[in-house]
Coordinates of C-alpha atoms in Angstrom, one line a residue:
X15 CA 16.7 -43.8 -70.5
X16 CA 13.8 -43.8 -68.1
X17 CA 12.0 -47.0 -67.0
X18 CA 8.9 -45.9 -68.9
X19 CA 11.0 -45.7 -72.1
X20 CA 12.2 -49.2 -71.6
X21 CA 8.7 -50.4 -71.1
X22 CA 7.7 -48.8 -74.4
X23 CA 10.8 -50.4 -76.0
X24 CA 9.9 -53.9 -75.0
X25 CA 6.1 -53.6 -75.0
X26 CA 5.7 -55.7 -78.1
X27 CA 7.8 -58.5 -76.5
X28 CA 5.6 -58.4 -73.4
X29 CA 2.4 -58.4 -75.5
X30 CA 3.5 -61.5 -77.4
X31 CA 4.5 -63.2 -74.2
X32 CA 1.1 -62.5 -72.7
X33 CA -0.6 -64.0 -75.8
X34 CA 1.7 -67.0 -75.7
X35 CA 1.1 -67.9 -72.1
X36 CA -2.6 -68.0 -73.0
X37 CA -2.2 -70.0 -76.2
X38 CA 0.7 -72.3 -74.9
X39 CA 2.3 -72.4 -78.4
X40 CA 6.0 -72.1 -79.3
X41 CA 7.7 -68.7 -79.0
X42 CA 10.9 -67.2 -77.7
X43 CA 12.4 -63.8 -78.2
X44 CA 15.8 -65.1 -77.3
X45 CA 17.3 -67.2 -80.1
X46 CA 18.9 -70.4 -78.8
X47 CA 21.3 -70.7 -81.7
X48 CA 24.8 -69.6 -80.7
X49 CA 25.3 -68.0 -84.1
X50 CA 27.2 -64.9 -85.2
X51 CA 24.4 -64.1 -87.7
X52 CA 22.1 -63.6 -84.8
X53 CA 24.2 -62.2 -82.0
X54 CA 26.9 -60.5 -84.1
X55 CA 30.0 -61.9 -85.8
X56 CA 32.2 -60.9 -83.0
X57 CA 29.9 -61.9 -80.2
X58 CA 31.5 -65.3 -79.5
X59 CA 35.0 -63.9 -79.3
X60 CA 33.9 -60.9 -77.2
X61 CA 32.0 -63.2 -74.8
X62 CA 35.0 -65.4 -74.3
X63 CA 37.2 -62.4 -73.7
X64 CA 34.8 -60.9 -71.2
X65 CA 34.6 -64.2 -69.3
X66 CA 38.4 -64.6 -69.1
X67 CA 38.7 -61.0 -68.0
X68 CA 36.7 -62.0 -64.8
X69 CA 39.2 -64.7 -63.8
X70 CA 41.7 -64.3 -60.9
X71 CA 40.4 -61.0 -59.6
X72 CA 37.6 -59.5 -57.5
X73 CA 34.2 -59.1 -59.0
X74 CA 33.5 -55.4 -58.5
X75 CA 30.0 -54.1 -58.2
X76 CA 29.8 -50.3 -58.0
X77 CA 28.0 -49.1 -54.9
X78 CA 27.5 -52.6 -53.5
X79 CA 27.6 -53.0 -49.7
X80 CA 30.4 -55.0 -48.0
X81 CA 33.9 -54.8 -46.9
X82 CA 36.5 -56.7 -48.9
X83 CA 36.0 -59.8 -51.0
X84 CA 35.3 -63.5 -50.3
X85 CA 36.7 -66.5 -51.9
X86 CA 33.8 -69.0 -52.0
X87 CA 35.6 -72.1 -53.1
X88 CA 34.2 -71.9 -56.6
X89 CA 36.0 -74.3 -59.0
X90 CA 35.6 -75.4 -62.5
X91 CA 34.6 -79.1 -63.2
X92 CA 36.8 -78.7 -66.3
X93 CA 39.9 -77.9 -64.2
X94 CA 40.1 -74.2 -65.3
X95 CA 41.5 -72.0 -62.5
X96 CA 38.7 -69.4 -61.8
X97 CA 40.0 -67.5 -58.8
X98 CA 37.1 -65.0 -58.7
X99 CA 36.3 -63.3 -55.4
X100 CA 33.0 -61.6 -54.5
X101 CA 31.9 -58.7 -52.3
X102 CA 32.0 -59.8 -48.6
X103 CA 29.1 -58.8 -46.5
X104 CA 26.7 -60.1 -43.9
X105 CA 23.0 -61.1 -44.4
X106 CA 22.0 -58.1 -42.3
X107 CA 24.0 -55.7 -44.5
X108 CA 22.5 -57.2 -47.6
X109 CA 19.0 -56.8 -46.3
X110 CA 19.5 -53.3 -45.0
X111 CA 20.9 -52.2 -48.4
X112 CA 18.0 -53.9 -50.2
X113 CA 15.4 -52.1 -48.1
X114 CA 16.7 -48.6 -48.7
X115 CA 15.3 -48.3 -52.2
X116 CA 12.1 -50.3 -51.7
X117 CA 9.6 -47.4 -51.3
X118 CA 10.7 -45.7 -54.5
X119 CA 10.7 -49.0 -56.3
X120 CA 7.2 -49.7 -55.1
X121 CA 5.9 -46.3 -56.0
X122 CA 7.4 -46.4 -59.5
X123 CA 4.5 -48.6 -60.6
X124 CA 3.9 -51.7 -62.6
X125 CA 5.1 -50.5 -66.0
X126 CA 8.3 -48.9 -64.7
X127 CA 9.3 -52.1 -62.9
X128 CA 8.4 -54.2 -65.9
X129 CA 10.4 -51.9 -68.1
X130 CA 13.5 -52.4 -66.0
X131 CA 13.1 -56.1 -65.9
X132 CA 12.5 -56.4 -69.6
X133 CA 15.6 -54.3 -70.4
X134 CA 17.7 -56.3 -68.0
X135 CA 16.7 -59.6 -69.6
X136 CA 17.5 -58.1 -73.1
X137 CA 20.9 -57.1 -71.9
X138 CA 21.5 -60.5 -70.3
X139 CA 20.6 -62.1 -73.7
X140 CA 23.1 -59.8 -75.5
X141 CA 25.8 -61.3 -73.3
X142 CA 24.7 -64.9 -73.7
X143 CA 28.2 -66.0 -74.9
X144 CA 29.9 -64.6 -71.8
X145 CA 27.2 -66.2 -69.7
X146 CA 27.6 -69.6 -71.5
X147 CA 31.3 -69.7 -70.5
X148 CA 30.4 -68.8 -66.9
X149 CA 27.8 -71.4 -66.7
X150 CA 30.0 -74.0 -68.4
X151 CA 32.9 -73.5 -66.1
X152 CA 30.9 -73.5 -62.9
X153 CA 28.2 -76.1 -63.5
X154 CA 30.0 -78.4 -65.9
X155 CA 27.4 -78.1 -68.7
X156 CA 28.8 -78.4 -72.2
X157 CA 29.1 -75.1 -74.0
X158 CA 26.1 -75.4 -76.2
X159 CA 23.9 -76.5 -73.3
X160 CA 25.3 -73.7 -71.2
X161 CA 24.4 -71.2 -73.9
X162 CA 20.8 -72.6 -74.1
X163 CA 19.8 -73.9 -70.7
X164 CA 22.0 -71.4 -68.8
X165 CA 21.4 -68.6 -71.3
X166 CA 18.5 -68.2 -73.6
X167 CA 16.2 -70.8 -72.0
X168 CA 16.8 -69.3 -68.6
X169 CA 16.0 -65.9 -70.1
X170 CA 12.8 -67.3 -71.4
X171 CA 11.8 -68.4 -67.9
X172 CA 12.7 -65.0 -66.5
X173 CA 10.5 -63.3 -69.0
X174 CA 7.8 -65.8 -68.4
X175 CA 7.8 -64.8 -64.7
X176 CA 7.7 -61.1 -65.6
X177 CA 4.8 -61.8 -67.9
X178 CA 2.7 -63.7 -65.4
X179 CA 3.4 -61.1 -62.7
X180 CA 2.4 -58.3 -65.0
X181 CA -0.8 -60.0 -65.9
X182 CA -1.7 -60.6 -62.3
X183 CA -0.8 -57.0 -61.2
X184 CA -2.8 -55.5 -64.0
X185 CA -5.8 -57.7 -63.6
X186 CA -7.2 -55.2 -61.1
X187 CA -7.5 -51.6 -62.3
X188 CA -5.4 -49.0 -60.5
X189 CA -8.4 -46.7 -60.1
X190 CA -12.1 -47.4 -60.1
X191 CA -15.2 -45.3 -59.3
X192 CA -17.8 -47.3 -57.3
X193 CA -21.4 -46.1 -57.4
X194 CA -24.3 -47.7 -55.5
X195 CA -27.8 -46.5 -56.3
X196 CA -29.9 -45.3 -53.3
X197 CA -33.4 -45.0 -54.8
X198 CA -34.7 -41.5 -54.6
X199 CA -31.6 -40.4 -52.6
X200 CA -28.2 -39.5 -54.2
X201 CA -26.1 -42.6 -54.9
X202 CA -23.2 -43.6 -52.7
X203 CA -20.0 -42.8 -54.7
X204 CA -16.5 -43.8 -53.9
X205 CA -13.2 -43.4 -55.7
X206 CA -11.1 -46.5 -55.1
X207 CA -7.3 -46.8 -55.6
X208 CA -5.7 -50.3 -55.8
X209 CA -2.0 -50.4 -55.0
X210 CA 0.4 -53.2 -55.5
X211 CA 2.2 -53.7 -52.2
X212 CA 5.3 -55.9 -52.1
X213 CA 5.7 -58.5 -49.4
X214 CA 9.3 -57.5 -48.4
X215 CA 12.8 -58.5 -49.2
X216 CA 13.1 -61.6 -51.3
X217 CA 15.9 -64.1 -50.8
X218 CA 16.8 -66.2 -53.9
X219 CA 18.9 -69.2 -53.0
X220 CA 20.7 -70.6 -56.0
X221 CA 21.4 -74.2 -57.0
X222 CA 24.8 -75.6 -58.2
X223 CA 23.6 -77.1 -61.5
X224 CA 21.2 -74.6 -63.0
X225 CA 21.9 -71.2 -61.3
X226 CA 20.2 -69.1 -63.9
X227 CA 17.5 -71.4 -65.2
X228 CA 16.2 -72.1 -61.7
X229 CA 17.2 -68.6 -60.4
X230 CA 15.7 -66.2 -62.9
X231 CA 12.0 -67.0 -62.3
X232 CA 12.2 -66.1 -58.6
X233 CA 14.5 -63.2 -59.1
X234 CA 12.4 -61.5 -61.8
X235 CA 9.0 -62.4 -60.3
X236 CA 10.0 -60.8 -57.0
X237 CA 11.6 -57.8 -58.5
X238 CA 8.8 -56.9 -60.9
X239 CA 6.3 -57.1 -58.1
X240 CA 8.2 -54.5 -56.1
X241 CA 10.3 -56.6 -53.8
X242 CA 14.1 -56.0 -53.5
X243 CA 16.1 -59.2 -54.0
X244 CA 19.1 -60.6 -52.2
X245 CA 20.7 -63.2 -54.5
X246 CA 22.5 -65.9 -52.6
X247 CA 24.2 -68.2 -55.1
X248 CA 25.5 -71.7 -54.4
X249 CA 29.1 -71.1 -53.4
X250 CA 30.3 -73.4 -56.3
X251 CA 28.4 -71.6 -59.0
X252 CA 28.5 -67.9 -58.2
X253 CA 29.7 -66.3 -61.4
X254 CA 26.6 -66.7 -63.6
X255 CA 24.4 -65.1 -61.0
X256 CA 27.0 -62.4 -60.2
X257 CA 27.0 -61.4 -63.8
X258 CA 23.2 -61.3 -63.8
X259 CA 23.2 -59.1 -60.7
X260 CA 25.7 -56.8 -62.3
X261 CA 23.4 -56.3 -65.3
X262 CA 20.2 -55.8 -63.4
X263 CA 22.0 -53.2 -61.1
X264 CA 23.2 -51.3 -64.1
X265 CA 19.7 -51.0 -65.5
X266 CA 18.3 -50.0 -62.1
X267 CA 20.9 -47.3 -61.7
X268 CA 20.5 -45.9 -65.2
X269 CA 16.8 -45.5 -64.5
X270 CA 17.4 -43.6 -61.3
X271 CA 16.6 -46.4 -58.8
X272 CA 18.8 -47.7 -56.0
X273 CA 21.0 -50.5 -57.5
X274 CA 21.0 -52.2 -54.1
X275 CA 17.5 -53.3 -54.9
X276 CA 19.4 -56.3 -56.1
X277 CA 22.4 -57.4 -54.0
X278 CA 24.8 -60.4 -54.1
X279 CA 25.4 -62.3 -50.9
X280 CA 28.0 -65.0 -51.1
X281 CA 29.2 -67.6 -48.7
X282 CA 31.4 -70.7 -48.3
X283 CA 30.2 -74.3 -47.8
X284 CA 31.9 -74.4 -44.4
X285 CA 30.2 -71.1 -43.4
X286 CA 26.7 -70.9 -44.9
X287 CA 24.5 -67.8 -44.5
X288 CA 21.2 -68.9 -46.0
X289 CA 19.5 -69.7 -42.7
X290 CA 20.4 -66.3 -41.3
X291 CA 19.2 -64.6 -44.4
X292 CA 15.9 -66.5 -44.9
X293 CA 14.8 -66.3 -41.2
X294 CA 15.2 -62.5 -41.0
X295 CA 11.9 -60.8 -40.2
X296 CA 12.4 -58.5 -43.2
X297 CA 12.5 -61.4 -45.7
X298 CA 9.0 -61.9 -47.1
X299 CA 9.8 -64.3 -49.9
X300 CA 12.2 -67.2 -50.3
X301 CA 13.0 -69.0 -53.5
X302 CA 15.0 -72.2 -53.2
X303 CA 16.2 -75.0 -55.4
X304 CA 18.3 -77.8 -53.9
X305 CA 18.2 -80.6 -51.4
X306 CA 15.2 -82.0 -49.5
X307 CA 16.8 -81.5 -46.2
X308 CA 17.3 -77.7 -46.6
X309 CA 14.2 -77.2 -48.6
X310 CA 12.1 -78.8 -45.8
X311 CA 14.0 -76.8 -43.2
X312 CA 13.1 -73.6 -44.9
X313 CA 9.4 -74.6 -45.2
X314 CA 9.3 -75.2 -41.4
X315 CA 11.4 -72.3 -40.2
X316 CA 10.4 -69.3 -42.3
X317 CA 6.9 -68.6 -41.1
X318 CA 7.2 -64.9 -42.0
X319 CA 7.9 -65.6 -45.6
X320 CA 6.2 -67.1 -48.6
X321 CA 8.6 -70.0 -49.4
X322 CA 8.9 -71.5 -52.9
X323 CA 10.9 -74.8 -53.0
X324 CA 12.0 -77.2 -55.7
X325 CA 13.6 -80.2 -54.0
X326 CA 14.7 -83.7 -55.0
X327 CA 12.4 -86.2 -56.6
X328 CA 12.6 -89.6 -58.2
X329 CA 11.6 -89.5 -61.8
X330 CA 10.5 -92.6 -63.7
X331 CA 9.5 -94.2 -66.9
X332 CA 7.1 -97.1 -67.4
X333 CA 7.6 -99.3 -70.4
X334 CA 4.7 -101.5 -71.7
X335 CA 4.1 -103.2 -75.1
X336 CA 5.6 -100.8 -77.6
X337 CA 6.4 -101.4 -81.3
X338 CA 9.0 -98.7 -81.8
X339 CA 11.5 -99.9 -79.3
X340 CA 14.4 -98.6 -81.4
X341 CA 12.9 -95.1 -81.5
X342 CA 12.3 -95.3 -77.7
X343 CA 15.9 -96.4 -77.1
X344 CA 17.4 -93.6 -79.2
X345 CA 15.3 -91.0 -77.5
X346 CA 16.2 -92.3 -74.0
X347 CA 19.9 -92.5 -74.9
X348 CA 19.9 -88.7 -75.2
X349 CA 17.6 -88.3 -72.2
X350 CA 19.8 -90.3 -69.9
X351 CA 23.0 -88.7 -71.2
X352 CA 22.1 -85.0 -71.2
X353 CA 24.3 -83.2 -68.7
X354 CA 25.2 -86.5 -67.2
X355 CA 21.8 -86.9 -65.6
X356 CA 22.4 -83.9 -63.4
X357 CA 18.9 -82.5 -64.1
X358 CA 16.0 -82.6 -61.7
X359 CA 13.9 -83.8 -64.7
X360 CA 16.1 -86.8 -65.7
X361 CA 14.5 -90.3 -65.2
X362 CA 16.1 -92.6 -62.7
X363 CA 13.8 -95.6 -62.6
X364 CA 12.6 -97.5 -65.6
X365 CA 9.8 -99.9 -64.6
X366 CA 9.4 -102.9 -66.9
X367 CA 7.2 -106.0 -66.5
X368 CA 9.5 -109.0 -65.5
X369 CA 8.0 -111.1 -68.3
X370 CA 9.0 -108.5 -70.9
X371 CA 7.0 -106.6 -73.5
X372 CA 5.6 -107.1 -77.0
X373 CA 7.6 -105.0 -79.4
X374 CA 5.7 -105.2 -82.6
X375 CA 5.9 -108.7 -84.0
X376 CA 8.6 -109.8 -81.5
X377 CA 8.6 -110.5 -77.8
X378 CA 11.4 -109.0 -75.7
X379 CA 12.3 -110.4 -72.3
X380 CA 13.0 -108.1 -69.4
X381 CA 16.7 -108.7 -69.9
X382 CA 16.4 -107.9 -73.6
X383 CA 14.6 -104.6 -72.9
X384 CA 17.4 -103.6 -70.5
X385 CA 20.1 -104.7 -73.0
X386 CA 18.4 -102.7 -75.8
X387 CA 18.4 -99.6 -73.7
X388 CA 22.0 -100.1 -72.6
X389 CA 23.2 -100.9 -76.1
X390 CA 21.6 -97.8 -77.6
X391 CA 23.1 -95.7 -74.8
X392 CA 26.6 -97.2 -75.3
X393 CA 26.4 -96.6 -79.1
X394 CA 25.2 -93.1 -78.7
X395 CA 28.2 -92.3 -76.5
X396 CA 30.8 -94.3 -78.4
X397 CA 32.5 -91.2 -79.9
X398 CA 34.1 -89.4 -77.0
X399 CA 34.0 -85.9 -78.6
X400 CA 30.3 -86.2 -79.3
X401 CA 29.7 -87.8 -75.9
X402 CA 31.3 -84.8 -74.2
X403 CA 29.1 -82.4 -76.1
X404 CA 26.1 -84.1 -74.5
X405 CA 27.4 -85.2 -71.1
X406 CA 29.3 -82.1 -70.1
X407 CA 31.2 -82.6 -66.9
X408 CA 30.2 -83.8 -63.4
X409 CA 29.6 -80.7 -61.3
X410 CA 30.5 -82.0 -57.9
X411 CA 33.1 -84.6 -56.8
X412 CA 30.3 -86.2 -54.6
X413 CA 28.4 -87.1 -57.8
X414 CA 31.4 -88.8 -59.3
X415 CA 31.8 -90.8 -56.1
X416 CA 28.1 -91.7 -56.2
X417 CA 28.5 -93.2 -59.7
X418 CA 31.4 -95.4 -58.5
X419 CA 29.3 -96.6 -55.5
X420 CA 26.2 -97.3 -57.6
X421 CA 27.9 -100.3 -59.3
X422 CA 27.3 -102.2 -56.0
X423 CA 23.6 -101.6 -56.0
X424 CA 22.5 -104.1 -58.7
X425 CA 23.4 -106.1 -61.8
X426 CA 25.3 -103.7 -64.1
X427 CA 23.9 -103.7 -67.6
X428 CA 26.1 -100.8 -68.7
X429 CA 29.0 -99.5 -66.6
X430 CA 30.2 -95.9 -66.4
X431 CA 33.5 -95.0 -68.0
X432 CA 35.7 -91.9 -67.7
X433 CA 36.2 -89.7 -70.8
X434 CA 39.3 -87.5 -71.3
X435 CA 38.7 -84.2 -73.0
X436 CA 41.6 -83.0 -75.1
X437 CA 41.2 -79.4 -74.3
X438 CA 40.4 -80.0 -70.6
X439 CA 42.3 -83.1 -69.5
X440 CA 41.3 -82.6 -65.8
X441 CA 37.6 -82.5 -66.5
X442 CA 35.3 -84.9 -64.5
X443 CA 33.5 -86.6 -67.4
X444 CA 31.6 -89.9 -66.8
X445 CA 29.2 -91.8 -69.0
X446 CA 26.0 -93.2 -67.4
X447 CA 25.7 -96.4 -65.5
X448 CA 22.6 -98.6 -65.8
X449 CA 21.6 -101.4 -63.5
X450 CA 18.9 -104.1 -63.2
X451 CA 17.2 -104.5 -59.9
X452 CA 14.1 -106.3 -58.6
X453 CA 10.9 -104.5 -57.8
X454 CA 11.1 -105.6 -54.2
X455 CA 14.2 -103.4 -53.7
X456 CA 12.2 -100.2 -52.9
X457 CA 15.0 -98.8 -50.7
X458 CA 17.2 -98.5 -53.8
X459 CA 14.8 -97.1 -56.4
X460 CA 13.0 -94.8 -54.1
X461 CA 16.2 -92.9 -53.2
X462 CA 17.3 -90.2 -55.5
X463 CA 20.7 -90.9 -56.8
X464 CA 21.7 -87.6 -58.4
X465 CA 23.8 -88.1 -61.6
X466 CA 23.9 -90.5 -64.6
X467 CA 22.5 -93.5 -62.7
X468 CA 19.4 -95.4 -63.8
X469 CA 17.7 -98.6 -62.6
X470 CA 15.7 -101.0 -64.9
X471 CA 13.2 -102.3 -62.3
X472 CA 11.6 -105.7 -62.8
X473 CA 7.8 -105.5 -62.0
X474 CA 5.2 -108.3 -61.7
X475 CA 3.2 -106.8 -64.7
X476 CA 2.3 -103.5 -66.2
X477 CA -0.2 -102.7 -63.4
X478 CA 2.5 -103.3 -60.8
X479 CA 4.8 -101.1 -62.8
X480 CA 2.2 -98.3 -62.8
X481 CA 1.6 -98.8 -59.1
X482 CA 5.3 -98.7 -58.2
X483 CA 5.6 -95.5 -60.1
X484 CA 2.5 -94.0 -58.3
X485 CA 3.8 -95.0 -54.9
X486 CA 7.3 -93.5 -55.6
X487 CA 5.9 -90.2 -56.7
X488 CA 3.4 -90.0 -53.8
X489 CA 6.2 -90.8 -51.3
X490 CA 9.2 -89.1 -52.8
X491 CA 7.9 -86.7 -55.4
X492 CA 8.9 -86.3 -59.1
X493 CA 9.2 -83.5 -61.6
X494 CA 8.7 -85.6 -64.7
X495 CA 7.4 -89.0 -65.8
X496 CA 7.2 -90.9 -69.1
X497 CA 5.3 -93.9 -70.4
X498 CA 5.7 -96.0 -73.5
X499 CA 2.7 -98.1 -74.6
X500 CA 0.7 -99.0 -77.7
X501 CA -2.2 -99.9 -75.5
X502 CA -4.9 -97.3 -74.9
X503 CA -5.9 -99.0 -71.6
X504 CA -2.3 -98.5 -70.3
X505 CA -2.1 -94.9 -71.4
X506 CA -5.4 -94.1 -69.8
X507 CA -4.2 -95.7 -66.5
X508 CA -0.9 -93.7 -66.7
X509 CA -2.8 -90.5 -67.3
X510 CA -4.9 -91.2 -64.2
X511 CA -1.8 -91.8 -62.1
X512 CA -0.2 -88.6 -63.3
X513 CA -3.2 -86.6 -62.4
X514 CA -3.6 -88.3 -59.0
X515 CA 0.0 -87.7 -57.9
X516 CA 0.5 -84.4 -59.7
X517 CA 3.4 -85.1 -62.1
X518 CA 3.9 -84.0 -65.7
X519 CA 3.7 -87.0 -68.0
X520 CA 5.2 -87.4 -71.5
X521 CA 3.8 -90.2 -73.7
X522 CA 5.6 -92.3 -76.3
X523 CA 8.5 -89.9 -77.0
X524 CA 10.7 -91.2 -79.9
X525 CA 11.7 -88.0 -81.8
X526 CA 13.3 -84.7 -80.9
X527 CA 11.2 -84.0 -77.8
X528 CA 12.6 -85.4 -74.5
X529 CA 11.1 -86.0 -71.1
X530 CA 13.7 -84.0 -69.3
X531 CA 13.3 -80.8 -71.4
X532 CA 10.5 -78.2 -71.1
X533 CA 9.6 -75.1 -73.2
X534 CA 8.9 -71.8 -71.4
X535 CA 5.5 -70.2 -72.2
X536 CA 4.1 -73.7 -73.0
X537 CA 5.3 -76.3 -70.5
X538 CA 5.1 -76.0 -66.7
X539 CA 8.2 -77.1 -64.8
X540 CA 7.0 -79.1 -61.8
X541 CA 3.5 -78.9 -60.6
X542 CA 3.7 -78.0 -56.9
X543 CA 1.4 -81.0 -56.3
X544 CA 3.8 -83.6 -55.0
X545 CA 6.8 -83.6 -52.5
X546 CA 9.4 -82.7 -55.2
X547 CA 8.2 -79.0 -55.3
X548 CA 5.6 -76.8 -53.8
X549 CA 5.5 -74.5 -56.8
X550 CA 5.5 -74.6 -60.6
X551 CA 7.7 -72.6 -63.0
X552 CA 5.8 -70.6 -64.1
X553 CA 2.2 -70.2 -63.3
X554 CA -0.1 -67.6 -61.7
X555 CA 0.4 -69.1 -58.2
X556 CA 4.1 -68.6 -58.5
X557 CA 3.8 -64.8 -58.8
X558 CA 0.5 -63.8 -57.3
X559 CA 1.5 -64.2 -53.6
X560 CA 4.6 -62.0 -54.0
X561 CA 2.4 -58.9 -53.6
X562 CA -0.9 -57.8 -52.1
X563 CA -3.5 -55.3 -53.3
X564 CA -3.9 -52.5 -50.8
X565 CA -7.0 -50.4 -51.3
X566 CA -7.4 -46.7 -50.5
X567 CA -10.9 -45.3 -51.0
X568 CA -12.4 -41.8 -50.8
X569 CA -16.0 -40.7 -50.8
X570 CA -17.0 -38.5 -53.7
X571 CA -19.1 -35.5 -52.8
X572 CA -22.6 -35.3 -54.4
X573 CA -22.8 -32.7 -57.2
X574 CA -24.9 -29.7 -56.7

């Protein structure tokens, strides 16, 4: 099928996506329920079989550059032996291969490129069960979360990127006739052609915890705007992105394009290649999610590229007088437990006045607030099987070590414990740890401690709590924030802080919406307005600088 046919096939989906990014309502074309009634009665079994068929052998990509296969050190946090190897090639080989099909891809036009991307996302969605197993056994996410966050929600973000890019590319007509009156003389007439010109090769640097969710926006935003993409996964979570690359390459080839417009470049932690890749003069775009140190290095050392980074931040909650403390505690139990706090959106600091809060008709001391939160968290995770379904596993051994070390950083209100999974006895599963510290201990609460670690911080009063939150975001950055208060004055101050430091704020969440979850087409992930990230997923700014409009104009001869 031709790319134009795929555009026609998915045009209704794109149209609805365009409407939704304008209305900001709820919509998703990719159902998040892992149900046979939606994906087919045999889809779950077929996905598991497909995943297992990948294990212990080379990941073959037809026509892909390279010589031999590389073992990246990829291991499962659940203890499953993966043993997958990937095409071995240099950064220079990946870039050269990517550039070979760039002209034809550019000349294909907006609709053809959009058609390829939309079809690729549809095929990725059809293989969501296979993807869920791949995400689960590389990142540690529990299966249902892997199906959603690593599958359907990631696909939503990819489609969102295609949608914004399509809107920006088509905001200027491809052809226009310009006519300027000249009084009694014939008018000046020009035919003007406006062409989308890609920036160059795009490098997508993957993260270990959310390879698809964080990776798809950059991958599809770059590809649909005409840029070939070199996908460089984190060496510990290669498989989900390798499957994604395979699918995109298949669609490209079927439509007559060079499949090497999307290539897979892998490495090992002891022999990284990202610096060589991203500083190559041919690389015009870099997408990165990961550490502050490397994100800042990329920002400083890639002047030839447009660099989009999401780095570490320190997310926080502020608790003021609030009647529904039980609802708050239930909500935060899930928030602090989800994927063992290994989300860039999970709160770490909980700022509370040291004299406590008014909770309806009762007064709760600072200690009682901390104990209420810890008690709800402990109760929520009291059943090990249910706990695993929320916690998943710890992706990296370093995070497990950090949890152990955190116990020395304050007064432990709730200690972490290990959970043994019956099916995966070697899995690294840990419950959250919660500690009390004083507001003067800035060195502790202003450092990101990635994982299920939270501080309840004693502040002088609510204004001090808001100020500590403001200072932390201004200095260290944040992706999310939350506030609980029944007082309009406090909420107004919190809104002002959020706008000043550029962080998304959630207010008084007690039900089924959580501060660390966002919905594509409606919520923006990060703002690009504080040190945690220089871009938002997804807005116009995320896509518009991936291409330029090149104008070609011709004079039109006067008639007669």
